[in-house]
Short mmCIF file of C-alpha atoms and ligand atoms in Angstrom, two decimals:
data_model
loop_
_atom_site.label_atom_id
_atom_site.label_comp_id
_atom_site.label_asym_id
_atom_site.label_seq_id
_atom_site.Cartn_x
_atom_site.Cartn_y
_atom_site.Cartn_z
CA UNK A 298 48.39 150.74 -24.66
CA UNK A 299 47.58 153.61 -27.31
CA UNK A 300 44.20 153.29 -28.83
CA UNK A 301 45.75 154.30 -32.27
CA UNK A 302 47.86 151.41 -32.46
CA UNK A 303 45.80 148.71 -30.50
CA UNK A 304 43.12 145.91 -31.91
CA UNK A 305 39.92 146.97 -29.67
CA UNK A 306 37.45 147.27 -32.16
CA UNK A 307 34.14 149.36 -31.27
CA UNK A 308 30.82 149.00 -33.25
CA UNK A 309 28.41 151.80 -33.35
CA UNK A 310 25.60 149.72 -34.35
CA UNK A 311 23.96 147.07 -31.28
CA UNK A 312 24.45 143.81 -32.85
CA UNK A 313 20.86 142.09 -34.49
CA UNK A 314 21.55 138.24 -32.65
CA UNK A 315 22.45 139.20 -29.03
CA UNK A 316 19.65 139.13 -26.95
CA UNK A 317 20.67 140.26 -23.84
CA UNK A 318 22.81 143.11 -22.73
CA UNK A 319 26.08 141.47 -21.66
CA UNK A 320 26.58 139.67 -24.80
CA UNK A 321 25.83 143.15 -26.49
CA UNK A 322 27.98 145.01 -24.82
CA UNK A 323 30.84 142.92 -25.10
CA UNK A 324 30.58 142.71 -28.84
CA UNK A 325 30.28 146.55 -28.92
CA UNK A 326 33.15 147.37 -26.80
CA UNK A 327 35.51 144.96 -28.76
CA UNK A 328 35.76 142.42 -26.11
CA UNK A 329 35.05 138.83 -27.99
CA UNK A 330 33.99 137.85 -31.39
CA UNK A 331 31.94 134.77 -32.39
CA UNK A 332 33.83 132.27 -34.39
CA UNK A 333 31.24 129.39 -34.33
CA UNK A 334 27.90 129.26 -32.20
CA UNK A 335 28.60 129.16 -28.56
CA UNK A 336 32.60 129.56 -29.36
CA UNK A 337 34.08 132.49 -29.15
CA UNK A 338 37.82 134.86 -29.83
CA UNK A 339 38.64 136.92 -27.10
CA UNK A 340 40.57 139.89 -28.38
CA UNK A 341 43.26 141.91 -26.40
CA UNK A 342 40.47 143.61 -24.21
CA UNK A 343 38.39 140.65 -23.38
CA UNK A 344 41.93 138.61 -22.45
CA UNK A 345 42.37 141.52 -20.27
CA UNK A 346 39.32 140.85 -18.07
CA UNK A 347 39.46 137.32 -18.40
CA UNK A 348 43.29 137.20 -16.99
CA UNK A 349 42.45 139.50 -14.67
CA UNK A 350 39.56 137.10 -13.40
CA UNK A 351 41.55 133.62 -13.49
CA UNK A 352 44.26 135.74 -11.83
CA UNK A 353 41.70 136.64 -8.27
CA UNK A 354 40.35 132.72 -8.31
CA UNK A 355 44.04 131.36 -8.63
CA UNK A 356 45.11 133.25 -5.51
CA UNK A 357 42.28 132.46 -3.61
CA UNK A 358 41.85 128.73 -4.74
CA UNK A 359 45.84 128.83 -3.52
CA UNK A 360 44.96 130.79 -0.06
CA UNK A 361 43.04 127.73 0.80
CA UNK A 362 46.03 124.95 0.06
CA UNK A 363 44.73 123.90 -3.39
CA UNK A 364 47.51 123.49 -5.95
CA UNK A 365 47.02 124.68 -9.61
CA UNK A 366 47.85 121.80 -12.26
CA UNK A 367 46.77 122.04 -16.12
CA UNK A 368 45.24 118.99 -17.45
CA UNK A 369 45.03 118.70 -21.30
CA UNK A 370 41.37 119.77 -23.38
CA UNK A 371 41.46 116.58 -24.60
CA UNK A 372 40.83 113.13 -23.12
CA UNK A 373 41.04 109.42 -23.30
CA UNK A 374 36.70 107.60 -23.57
CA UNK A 375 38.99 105.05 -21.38
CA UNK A 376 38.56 107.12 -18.47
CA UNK A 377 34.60 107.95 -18.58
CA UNK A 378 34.34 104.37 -19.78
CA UNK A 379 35.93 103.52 -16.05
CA UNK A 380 33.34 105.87 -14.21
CA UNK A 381 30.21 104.35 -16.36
CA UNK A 382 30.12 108.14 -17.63
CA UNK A 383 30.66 107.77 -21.26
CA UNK A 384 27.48 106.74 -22.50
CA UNK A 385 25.59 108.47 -19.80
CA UNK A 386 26.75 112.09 -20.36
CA UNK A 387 24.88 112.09 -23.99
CA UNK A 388 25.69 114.26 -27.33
CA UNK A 389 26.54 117.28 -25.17
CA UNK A 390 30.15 115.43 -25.32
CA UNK A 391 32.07 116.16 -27.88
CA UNK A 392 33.66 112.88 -29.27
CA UNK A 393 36.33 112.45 -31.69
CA UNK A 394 38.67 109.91 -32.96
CA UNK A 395 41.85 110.00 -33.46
CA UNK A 396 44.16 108.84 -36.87
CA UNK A 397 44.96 105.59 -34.84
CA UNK A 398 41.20 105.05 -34.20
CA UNK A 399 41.35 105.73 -30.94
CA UNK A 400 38.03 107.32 -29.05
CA UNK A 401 38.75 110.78 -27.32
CA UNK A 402 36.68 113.29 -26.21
CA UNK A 403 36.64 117.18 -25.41
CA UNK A 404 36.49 117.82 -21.47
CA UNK A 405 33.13 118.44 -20.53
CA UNK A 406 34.45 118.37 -16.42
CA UNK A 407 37.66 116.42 -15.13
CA UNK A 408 36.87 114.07 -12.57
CA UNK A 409 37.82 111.05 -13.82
CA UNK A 410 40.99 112.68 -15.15
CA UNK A 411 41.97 113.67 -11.65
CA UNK A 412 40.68 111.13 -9.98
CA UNK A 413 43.24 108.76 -12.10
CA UNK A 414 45.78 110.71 -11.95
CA UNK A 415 45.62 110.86 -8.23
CA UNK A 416 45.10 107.09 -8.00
CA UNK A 417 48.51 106.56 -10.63
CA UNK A 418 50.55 108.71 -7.45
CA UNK A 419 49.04 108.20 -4.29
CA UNK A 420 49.41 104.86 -2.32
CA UNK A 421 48.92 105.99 1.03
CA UNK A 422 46.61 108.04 3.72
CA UNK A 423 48.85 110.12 4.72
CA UNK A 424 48.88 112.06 1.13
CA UNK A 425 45.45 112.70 2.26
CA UNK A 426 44.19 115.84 2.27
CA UNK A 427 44.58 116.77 -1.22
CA UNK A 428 43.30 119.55 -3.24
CA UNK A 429 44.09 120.29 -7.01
CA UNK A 430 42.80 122.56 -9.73
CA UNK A 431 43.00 124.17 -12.84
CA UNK A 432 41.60 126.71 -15.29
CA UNK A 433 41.08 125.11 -18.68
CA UNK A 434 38.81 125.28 -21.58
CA UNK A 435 35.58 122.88 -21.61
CA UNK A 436 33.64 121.77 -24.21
CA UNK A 437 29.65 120.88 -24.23
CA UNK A 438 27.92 120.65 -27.04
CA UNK A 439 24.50 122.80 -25.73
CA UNK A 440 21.66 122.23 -27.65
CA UNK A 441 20.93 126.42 -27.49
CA UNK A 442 24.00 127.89 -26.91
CA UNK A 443 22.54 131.54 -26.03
CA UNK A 444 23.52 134.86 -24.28
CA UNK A 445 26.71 134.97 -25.77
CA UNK A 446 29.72 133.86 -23.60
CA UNK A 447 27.03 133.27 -20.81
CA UNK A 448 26.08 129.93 -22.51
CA UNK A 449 28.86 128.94 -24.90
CA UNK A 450 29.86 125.51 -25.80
CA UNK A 451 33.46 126.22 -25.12
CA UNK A 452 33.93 128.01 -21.94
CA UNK A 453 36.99 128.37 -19.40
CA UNK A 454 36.47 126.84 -15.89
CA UNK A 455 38.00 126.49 -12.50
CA UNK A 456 37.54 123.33 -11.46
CA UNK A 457 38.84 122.09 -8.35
CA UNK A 458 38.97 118.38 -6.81
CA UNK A 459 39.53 117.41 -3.64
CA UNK A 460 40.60 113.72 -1.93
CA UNK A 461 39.85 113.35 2.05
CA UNK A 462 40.11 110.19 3.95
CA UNK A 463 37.01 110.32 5.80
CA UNK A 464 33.95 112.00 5.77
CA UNK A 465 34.73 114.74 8.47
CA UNK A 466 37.90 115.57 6.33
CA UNK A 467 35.56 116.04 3.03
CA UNK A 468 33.09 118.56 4.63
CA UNK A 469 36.09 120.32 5.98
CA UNK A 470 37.32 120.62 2.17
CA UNK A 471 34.38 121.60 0.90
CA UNK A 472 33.86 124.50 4.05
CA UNK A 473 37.61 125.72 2.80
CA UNK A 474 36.56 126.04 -0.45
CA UNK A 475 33.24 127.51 -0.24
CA UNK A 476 35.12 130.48 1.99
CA UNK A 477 37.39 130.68 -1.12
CA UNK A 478 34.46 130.98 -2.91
CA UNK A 479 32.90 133.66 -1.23
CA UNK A 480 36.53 136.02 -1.32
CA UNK A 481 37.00 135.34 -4.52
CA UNK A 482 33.28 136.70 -5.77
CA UNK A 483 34.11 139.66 -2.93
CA UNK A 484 37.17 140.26 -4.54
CA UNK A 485 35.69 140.27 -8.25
CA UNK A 486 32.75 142.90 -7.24
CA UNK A 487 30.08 140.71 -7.48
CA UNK A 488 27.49 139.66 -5.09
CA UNK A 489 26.77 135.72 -5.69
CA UNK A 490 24.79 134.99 -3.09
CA UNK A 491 25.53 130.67 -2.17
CA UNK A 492 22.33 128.60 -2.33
CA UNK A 493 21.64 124.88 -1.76
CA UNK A 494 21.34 123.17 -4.86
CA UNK A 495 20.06 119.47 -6.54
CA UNK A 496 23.22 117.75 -7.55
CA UNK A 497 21.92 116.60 -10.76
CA UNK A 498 23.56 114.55 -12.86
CA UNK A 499 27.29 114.87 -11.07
CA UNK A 500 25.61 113.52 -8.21
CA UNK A 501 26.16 113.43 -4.02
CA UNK A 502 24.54 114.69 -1.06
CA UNK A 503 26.30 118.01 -0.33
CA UNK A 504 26.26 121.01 -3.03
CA UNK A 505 25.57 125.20 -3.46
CA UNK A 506 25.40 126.70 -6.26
CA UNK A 507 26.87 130.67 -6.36
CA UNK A 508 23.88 133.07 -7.74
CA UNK A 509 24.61 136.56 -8.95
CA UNK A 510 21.28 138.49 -9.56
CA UNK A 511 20.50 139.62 -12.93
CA UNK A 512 16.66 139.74 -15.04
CA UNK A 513 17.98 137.56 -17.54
CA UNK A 514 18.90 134.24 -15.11
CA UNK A 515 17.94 131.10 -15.78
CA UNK A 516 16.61 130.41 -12.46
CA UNK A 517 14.50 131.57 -9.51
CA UNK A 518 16.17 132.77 -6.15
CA UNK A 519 15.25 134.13 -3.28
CA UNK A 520 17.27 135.00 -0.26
CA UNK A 521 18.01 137.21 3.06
CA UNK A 522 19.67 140.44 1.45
CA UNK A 523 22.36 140.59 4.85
CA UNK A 524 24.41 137.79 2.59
CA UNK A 525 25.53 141.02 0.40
CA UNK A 526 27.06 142.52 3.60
CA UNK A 527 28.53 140.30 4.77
CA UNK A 528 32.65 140.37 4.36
CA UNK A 529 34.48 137.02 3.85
CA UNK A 530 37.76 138.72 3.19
CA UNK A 531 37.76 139.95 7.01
CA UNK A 532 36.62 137.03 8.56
CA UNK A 533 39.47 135.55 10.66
CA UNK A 534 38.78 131.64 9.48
CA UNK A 535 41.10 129.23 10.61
CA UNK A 536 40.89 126.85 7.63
CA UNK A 537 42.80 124.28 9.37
CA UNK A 538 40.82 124.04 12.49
CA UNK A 539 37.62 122.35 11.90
CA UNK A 540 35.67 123.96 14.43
CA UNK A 541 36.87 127.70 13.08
CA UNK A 542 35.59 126.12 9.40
CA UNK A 543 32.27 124.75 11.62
CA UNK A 544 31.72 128.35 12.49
CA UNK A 545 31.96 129.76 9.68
CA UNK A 546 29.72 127.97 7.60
CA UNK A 547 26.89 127.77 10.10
CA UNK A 548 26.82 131.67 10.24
CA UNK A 549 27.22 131.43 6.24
CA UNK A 550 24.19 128.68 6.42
CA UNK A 551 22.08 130.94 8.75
CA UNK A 552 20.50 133.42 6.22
CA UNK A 553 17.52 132.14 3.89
CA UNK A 554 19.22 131.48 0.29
CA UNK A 555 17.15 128.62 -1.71
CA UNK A 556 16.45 128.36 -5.69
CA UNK A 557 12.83 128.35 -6.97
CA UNK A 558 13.61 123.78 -6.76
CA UNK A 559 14.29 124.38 -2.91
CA UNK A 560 12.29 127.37 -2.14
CA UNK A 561 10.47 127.32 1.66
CA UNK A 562 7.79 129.83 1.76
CA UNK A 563 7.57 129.26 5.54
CA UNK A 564 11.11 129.59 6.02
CA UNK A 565 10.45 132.92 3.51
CA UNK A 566 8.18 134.03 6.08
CA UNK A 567 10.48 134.53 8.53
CA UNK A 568 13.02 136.80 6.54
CA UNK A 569 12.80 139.88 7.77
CA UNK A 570 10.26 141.88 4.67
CA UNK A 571 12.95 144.73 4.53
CA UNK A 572 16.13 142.48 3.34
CA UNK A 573 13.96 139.82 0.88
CA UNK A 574 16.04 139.65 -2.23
CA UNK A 575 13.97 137.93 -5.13
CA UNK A 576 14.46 137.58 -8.46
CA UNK A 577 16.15 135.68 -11.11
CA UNK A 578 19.78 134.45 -10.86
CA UNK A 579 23.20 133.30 -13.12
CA UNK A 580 25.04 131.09 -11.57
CA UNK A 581 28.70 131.50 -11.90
CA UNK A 582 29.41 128.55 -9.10
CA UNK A 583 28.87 125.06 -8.09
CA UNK A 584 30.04 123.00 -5.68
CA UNK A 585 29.87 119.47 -4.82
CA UNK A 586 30.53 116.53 -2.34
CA UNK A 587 29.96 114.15 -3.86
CA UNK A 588 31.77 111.02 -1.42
CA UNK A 589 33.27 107.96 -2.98
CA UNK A 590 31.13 107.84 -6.29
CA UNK A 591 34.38 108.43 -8.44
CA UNK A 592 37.33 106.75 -6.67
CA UNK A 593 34.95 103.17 -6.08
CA UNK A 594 33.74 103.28 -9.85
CA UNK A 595 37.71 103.57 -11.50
CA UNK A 596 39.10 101.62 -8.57
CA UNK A 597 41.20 104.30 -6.86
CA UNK A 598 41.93 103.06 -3.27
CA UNK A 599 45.02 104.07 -1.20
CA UNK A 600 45.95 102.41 2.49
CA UNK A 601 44.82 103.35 5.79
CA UNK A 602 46.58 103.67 9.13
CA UNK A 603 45.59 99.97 9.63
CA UNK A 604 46.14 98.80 6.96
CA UNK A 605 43.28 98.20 5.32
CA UNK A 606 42.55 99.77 1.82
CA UNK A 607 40.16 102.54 1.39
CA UNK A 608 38.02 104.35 -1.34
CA UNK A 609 39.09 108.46 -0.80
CA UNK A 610 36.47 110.70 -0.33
CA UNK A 611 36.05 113.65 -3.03
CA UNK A 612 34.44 117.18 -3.68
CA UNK A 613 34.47 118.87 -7.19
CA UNK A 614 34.13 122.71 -7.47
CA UNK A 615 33.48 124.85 -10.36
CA UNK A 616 33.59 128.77 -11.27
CA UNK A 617 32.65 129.84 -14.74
CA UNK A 618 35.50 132.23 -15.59
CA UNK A 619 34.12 133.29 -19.42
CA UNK A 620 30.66 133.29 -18.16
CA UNK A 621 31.72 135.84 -15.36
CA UNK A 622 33.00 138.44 -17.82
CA UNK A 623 28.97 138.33 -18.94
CA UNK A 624 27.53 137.79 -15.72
CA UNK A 625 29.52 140.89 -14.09
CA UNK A 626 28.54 142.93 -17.22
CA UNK A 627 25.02 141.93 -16.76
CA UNK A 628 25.47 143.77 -13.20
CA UNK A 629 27.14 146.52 -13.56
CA UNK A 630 25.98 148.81 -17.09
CA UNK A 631 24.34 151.50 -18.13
CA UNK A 632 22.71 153.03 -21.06
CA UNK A 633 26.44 153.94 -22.14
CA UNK A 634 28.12 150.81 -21.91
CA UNK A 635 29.80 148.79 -19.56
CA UNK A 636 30.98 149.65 -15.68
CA UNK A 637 34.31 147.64 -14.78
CA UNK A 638 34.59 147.12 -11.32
CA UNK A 639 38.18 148.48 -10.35
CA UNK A 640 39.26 144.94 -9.53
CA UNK A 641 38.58 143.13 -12.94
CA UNK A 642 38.78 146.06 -15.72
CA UNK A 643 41.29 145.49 -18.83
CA UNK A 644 43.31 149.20 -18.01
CA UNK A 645 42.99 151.47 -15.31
CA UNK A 646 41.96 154.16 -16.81
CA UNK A 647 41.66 155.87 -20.39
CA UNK A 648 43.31 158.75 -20.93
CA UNK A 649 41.19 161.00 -23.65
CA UNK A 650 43.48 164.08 -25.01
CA UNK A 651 40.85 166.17 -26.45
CA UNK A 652 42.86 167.55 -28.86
CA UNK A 653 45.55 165.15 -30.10
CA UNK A 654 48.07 167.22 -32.44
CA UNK A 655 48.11 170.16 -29.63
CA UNK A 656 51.77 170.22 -28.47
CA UNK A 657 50.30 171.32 -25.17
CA UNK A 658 47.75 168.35 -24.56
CA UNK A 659 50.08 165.95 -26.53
CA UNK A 660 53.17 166.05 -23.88
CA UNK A 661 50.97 166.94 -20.74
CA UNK A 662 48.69 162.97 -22.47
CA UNK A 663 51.78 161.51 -22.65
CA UNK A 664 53.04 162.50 -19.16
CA UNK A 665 50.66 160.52 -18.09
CA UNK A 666 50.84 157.29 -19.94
CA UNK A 667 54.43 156.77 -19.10
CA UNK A 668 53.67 156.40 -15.57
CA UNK A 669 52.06 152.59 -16.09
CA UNK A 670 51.81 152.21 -19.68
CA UNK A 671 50.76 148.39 -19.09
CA UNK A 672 47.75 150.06 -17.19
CA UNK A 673 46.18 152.88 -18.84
CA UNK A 674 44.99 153.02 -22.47
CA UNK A 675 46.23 156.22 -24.28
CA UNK A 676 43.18 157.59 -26.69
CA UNK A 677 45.76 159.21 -28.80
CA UNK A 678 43.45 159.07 -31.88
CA UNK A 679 42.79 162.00 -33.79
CA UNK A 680 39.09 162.10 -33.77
CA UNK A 681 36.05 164.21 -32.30
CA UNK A 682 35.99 164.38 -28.06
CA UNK A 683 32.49 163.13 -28.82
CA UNK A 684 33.32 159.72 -30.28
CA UNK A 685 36.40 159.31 -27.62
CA UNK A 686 33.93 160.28 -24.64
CA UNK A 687 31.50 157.93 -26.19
CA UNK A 688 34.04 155.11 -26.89
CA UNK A 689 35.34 155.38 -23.12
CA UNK A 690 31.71 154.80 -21.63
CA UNK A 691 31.17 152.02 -23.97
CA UNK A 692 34.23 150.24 -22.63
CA UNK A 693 34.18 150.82 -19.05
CA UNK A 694 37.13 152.21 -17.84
CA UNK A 695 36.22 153.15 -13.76
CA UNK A 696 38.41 156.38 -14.79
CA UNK A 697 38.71 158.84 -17.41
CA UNK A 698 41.87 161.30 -17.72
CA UNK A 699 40.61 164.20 -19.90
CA UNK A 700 43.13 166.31 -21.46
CA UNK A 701 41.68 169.46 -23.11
CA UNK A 702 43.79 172.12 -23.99
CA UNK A 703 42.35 174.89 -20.92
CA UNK A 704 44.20 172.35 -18.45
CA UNK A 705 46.67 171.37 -20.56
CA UNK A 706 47.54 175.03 -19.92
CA UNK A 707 47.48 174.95 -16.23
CA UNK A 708 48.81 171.50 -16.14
CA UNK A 709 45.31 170.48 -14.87
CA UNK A 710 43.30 167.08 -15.55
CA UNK A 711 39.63 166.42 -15.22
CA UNK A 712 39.26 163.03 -13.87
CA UNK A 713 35.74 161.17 -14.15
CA UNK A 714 34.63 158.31 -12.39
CA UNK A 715 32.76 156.15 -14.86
CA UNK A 716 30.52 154.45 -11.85
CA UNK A 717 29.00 157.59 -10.59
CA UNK A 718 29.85 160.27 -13.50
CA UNK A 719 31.04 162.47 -10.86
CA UNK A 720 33.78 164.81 -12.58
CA UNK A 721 36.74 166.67 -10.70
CA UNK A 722 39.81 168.90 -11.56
CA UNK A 723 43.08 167.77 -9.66
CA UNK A 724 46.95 168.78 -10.53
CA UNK A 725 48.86 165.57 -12.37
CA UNK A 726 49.80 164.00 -9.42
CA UNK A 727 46.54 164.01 -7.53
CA UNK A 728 44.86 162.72 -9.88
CA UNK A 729 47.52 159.51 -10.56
CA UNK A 730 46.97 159.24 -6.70
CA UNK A 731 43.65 159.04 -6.97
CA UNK A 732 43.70 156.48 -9.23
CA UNK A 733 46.26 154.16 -7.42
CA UNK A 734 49.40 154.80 -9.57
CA UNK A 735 50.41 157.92 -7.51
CA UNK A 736 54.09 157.62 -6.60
N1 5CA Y 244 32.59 119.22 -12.33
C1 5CA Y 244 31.71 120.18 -11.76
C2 5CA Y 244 32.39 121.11 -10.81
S1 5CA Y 244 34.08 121.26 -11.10
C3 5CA Y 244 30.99 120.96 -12.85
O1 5CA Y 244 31.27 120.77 -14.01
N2 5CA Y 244 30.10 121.84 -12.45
S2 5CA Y 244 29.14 122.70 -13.36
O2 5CA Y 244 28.58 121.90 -14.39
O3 5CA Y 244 28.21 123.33 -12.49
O4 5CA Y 244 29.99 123.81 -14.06
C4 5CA Y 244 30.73 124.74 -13.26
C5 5CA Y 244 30.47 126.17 -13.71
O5 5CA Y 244 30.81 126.32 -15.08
C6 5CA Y 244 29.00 126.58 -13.64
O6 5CA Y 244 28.69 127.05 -12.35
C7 5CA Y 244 28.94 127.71 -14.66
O7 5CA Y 244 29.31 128.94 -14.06
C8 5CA Y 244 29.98 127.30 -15.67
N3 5CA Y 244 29.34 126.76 -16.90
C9 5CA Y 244 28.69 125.57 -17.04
N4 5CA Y 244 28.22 125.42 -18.29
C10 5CA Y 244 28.57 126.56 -18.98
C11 5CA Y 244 28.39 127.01 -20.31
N5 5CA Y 244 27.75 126.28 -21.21
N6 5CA Y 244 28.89 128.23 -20.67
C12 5CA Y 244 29.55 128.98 -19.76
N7 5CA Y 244 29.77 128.61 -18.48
C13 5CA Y 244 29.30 127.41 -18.09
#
């Protein structure tokens, strides 16, 4: 993409209402902008990230056998009438009628949705196991909706569902997907650490919540800092074998990990003093088991092997998608703006020709963009090197291509690594090799 022509509009100024640095940054480097409290546009930039994102928790929700659907925004008060949900859940729902009269409401969370649309197409146990999700847009209407994107009142979610026959098959479900969990956060950079949580008002008997660390969280954590070494992508789990899944999760389970609500200071105490992680946490994930609550209370049975009728046994799991673009900004600034991890960022890398206009520096710039154009953004505006060396900090990019007219000369680029601000001179093609689009 070239700057010049693009819609990624930088402000100088730090915004007066954003209170914490994530929300800051993203309205400085052009990522969202706020169209209502708690709702916001995401402009070409923030899509990027966002895409880039679903697109990690897609293939890992799919490594583990679940199968992506897309169930509408809007629903039927039937449903939630079913589950004894609709007058429980309160004015964070978002209600509406239609011209007919009819009562909908905005999706707060999908279970009875799934949970009926299972029950209209599956008659029989040997369906069973089942696991479905999508990435959709949600709607509560938060009494503070704060921190920018962090809190919003519409937000995009993963939400998966699964349907097990008995008990034994549920906890395997919810193993798989807490493994899915933990690759997928690998994958995106971030270290959220898993942590036994309260159900609350979803209910069950079986649920973590995913923590990343960051000053601003809205809880408490505490846990054994060996969980951030760990590597789930290397782990050789055999998700269909539930001893393999058994394994795993009791190694996962071994490390200390509890909220302020479930801290053990004598369980504490035994952590060795050297890896004690403590401080205040965002929660990006949440998953439950929550049994038969949903499938007895709408009347969604199928048949056993003998027979007889059952009630299937279910697990719902989240991941804020909008609220990680904030929470992994929240992680990884600094003074200058944001730090993409190489895994989520909207391009590559920026390239930033120095002196735009210079014959020399123009073809040598444009050399360069043509070899991933979809990738790289082209700073191809004619301004100062100060504003486009500013601008490129502000917004991320793990690499910089700068194009000045000396190495234009020698057909030399300086390449800088936004993470550590280390700065080195290669020839064209080591430096496109460097940065993964080498041929
Ligand atoms: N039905 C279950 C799991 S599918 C559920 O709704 N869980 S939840 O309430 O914990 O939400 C899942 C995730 O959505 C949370 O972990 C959080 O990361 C994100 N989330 C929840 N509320 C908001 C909000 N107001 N703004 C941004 N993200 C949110």
């Amino acid at each position: 993409m070239r700057l010049s022509r693009s819609f990624l509009p930088t402000l100088k100024e730090t915004p007066a209402d954003a209170q914490i640095v994530s929300h800051r940054l993203m309205l400085r480097a052009g990522l969202v902008r706020q169209t209502a409290s708690g709702i916001y546009a995401w402009l070409p930039a923030g899509l990027r990230v966002l895409r880039r994102i679903s697109q990690i928790v897609r293939e890992e929700q799919d490594a583990v056998g679940a199968q992506e659907v897309l169930m509408p925004t809007l629903q039927p008060a039937e449903l939630w009438k079913r589950s004894g949900r609709y007058d429980a859940y309160g004015p964070e729902m978002l209600r509406l009628t239609d011209r007919h009269e009819r009562d909908l409401l905005y999706g707060p969370t999908n279970e009875e949705m799934i949970t009926d649309l299972f029950g209209q197409s599956v008659s029989s146990y040997r369906a069973l196991p089942q696991t479905l999700y999508h990435i959709q847009w949600k709607f509560r209407d938060e009494v503070r909706p704060r921190f920018g994107v962090m809190r919003g009142r519409e937000f995009l979610m993963k939400d998966a569902y699964s349907f097990d026959a008995d008990y034994a098959g549920a906890v395997a479900s919810y193993r798989r997907m807490m493994l899915a969990y933990l690759r997928t956060f690998q994958r995106l950079g971030v270290k959220a650490i898993p942590m036994v949580a309260d159900t609350g008002p979803i209910g069950g008997e079986l649920s973590h919540e995913f923590i990343i660390l960051a000053p601003t969280g809205e809880s408490g954590v505490f846990y054994d800092g060996a969980l951030e070494e760990q590597d789930w992508l290397g782990q050789p789990v055999d998700i269909d074998d539930h001893a393999s899944l058994e394994a795993f999760f009791e190694r996962m389970t071994s490390f200390y990990a509890a909220t302020d609500e479930k801290h053990d200071e004598a369980a504490w105490a035994g952590v060795d003093p050297s890896r004690r992680r403590e401080g205040r946490g965002i929660e990006v994930g949440h998953i439950f088991y929550f049994g038969t609550k949903y499938t007895e209370a709408m009347g969604v049975s199928v048949n056993g092997a003998d027979g007889q009728s059952f009630f299937p046994e279910m697990g719902s799991y989240g991941i804020g998608v909008s609220r990680l673009v904030g929470a992994i900004i929240e992680a990884s600034h600094d003074e200058a703006g944001i730090i993409w991890p190489d895994e989520v960022a909207p391009f590559d890398a920026v390239i930033l020709n120095l002196k735009s206009g210079d014959p020399a520096c123009d073809a040598l710039c444009e050399r360069l963009y043509q070899t991933a154009p979809d990738r790289l953004l082209y700073d191809d505006r004619p301004d100062r090197a100060g504003v486009k060396f500013a601008d490129a900090d502000l917004m991320g990019h793990p690499w910089q291509l700068v194009v000045g007219p000396r190495g234009a000369a020698a057909g030399v680029v300086e390449l800088k690594r936004r993470a550590t601000g280390e700065r080195t001179e290669h020839s064209v093609e080591d430096a496109l090799s460097r940065i993964g689009l080498g041929s």
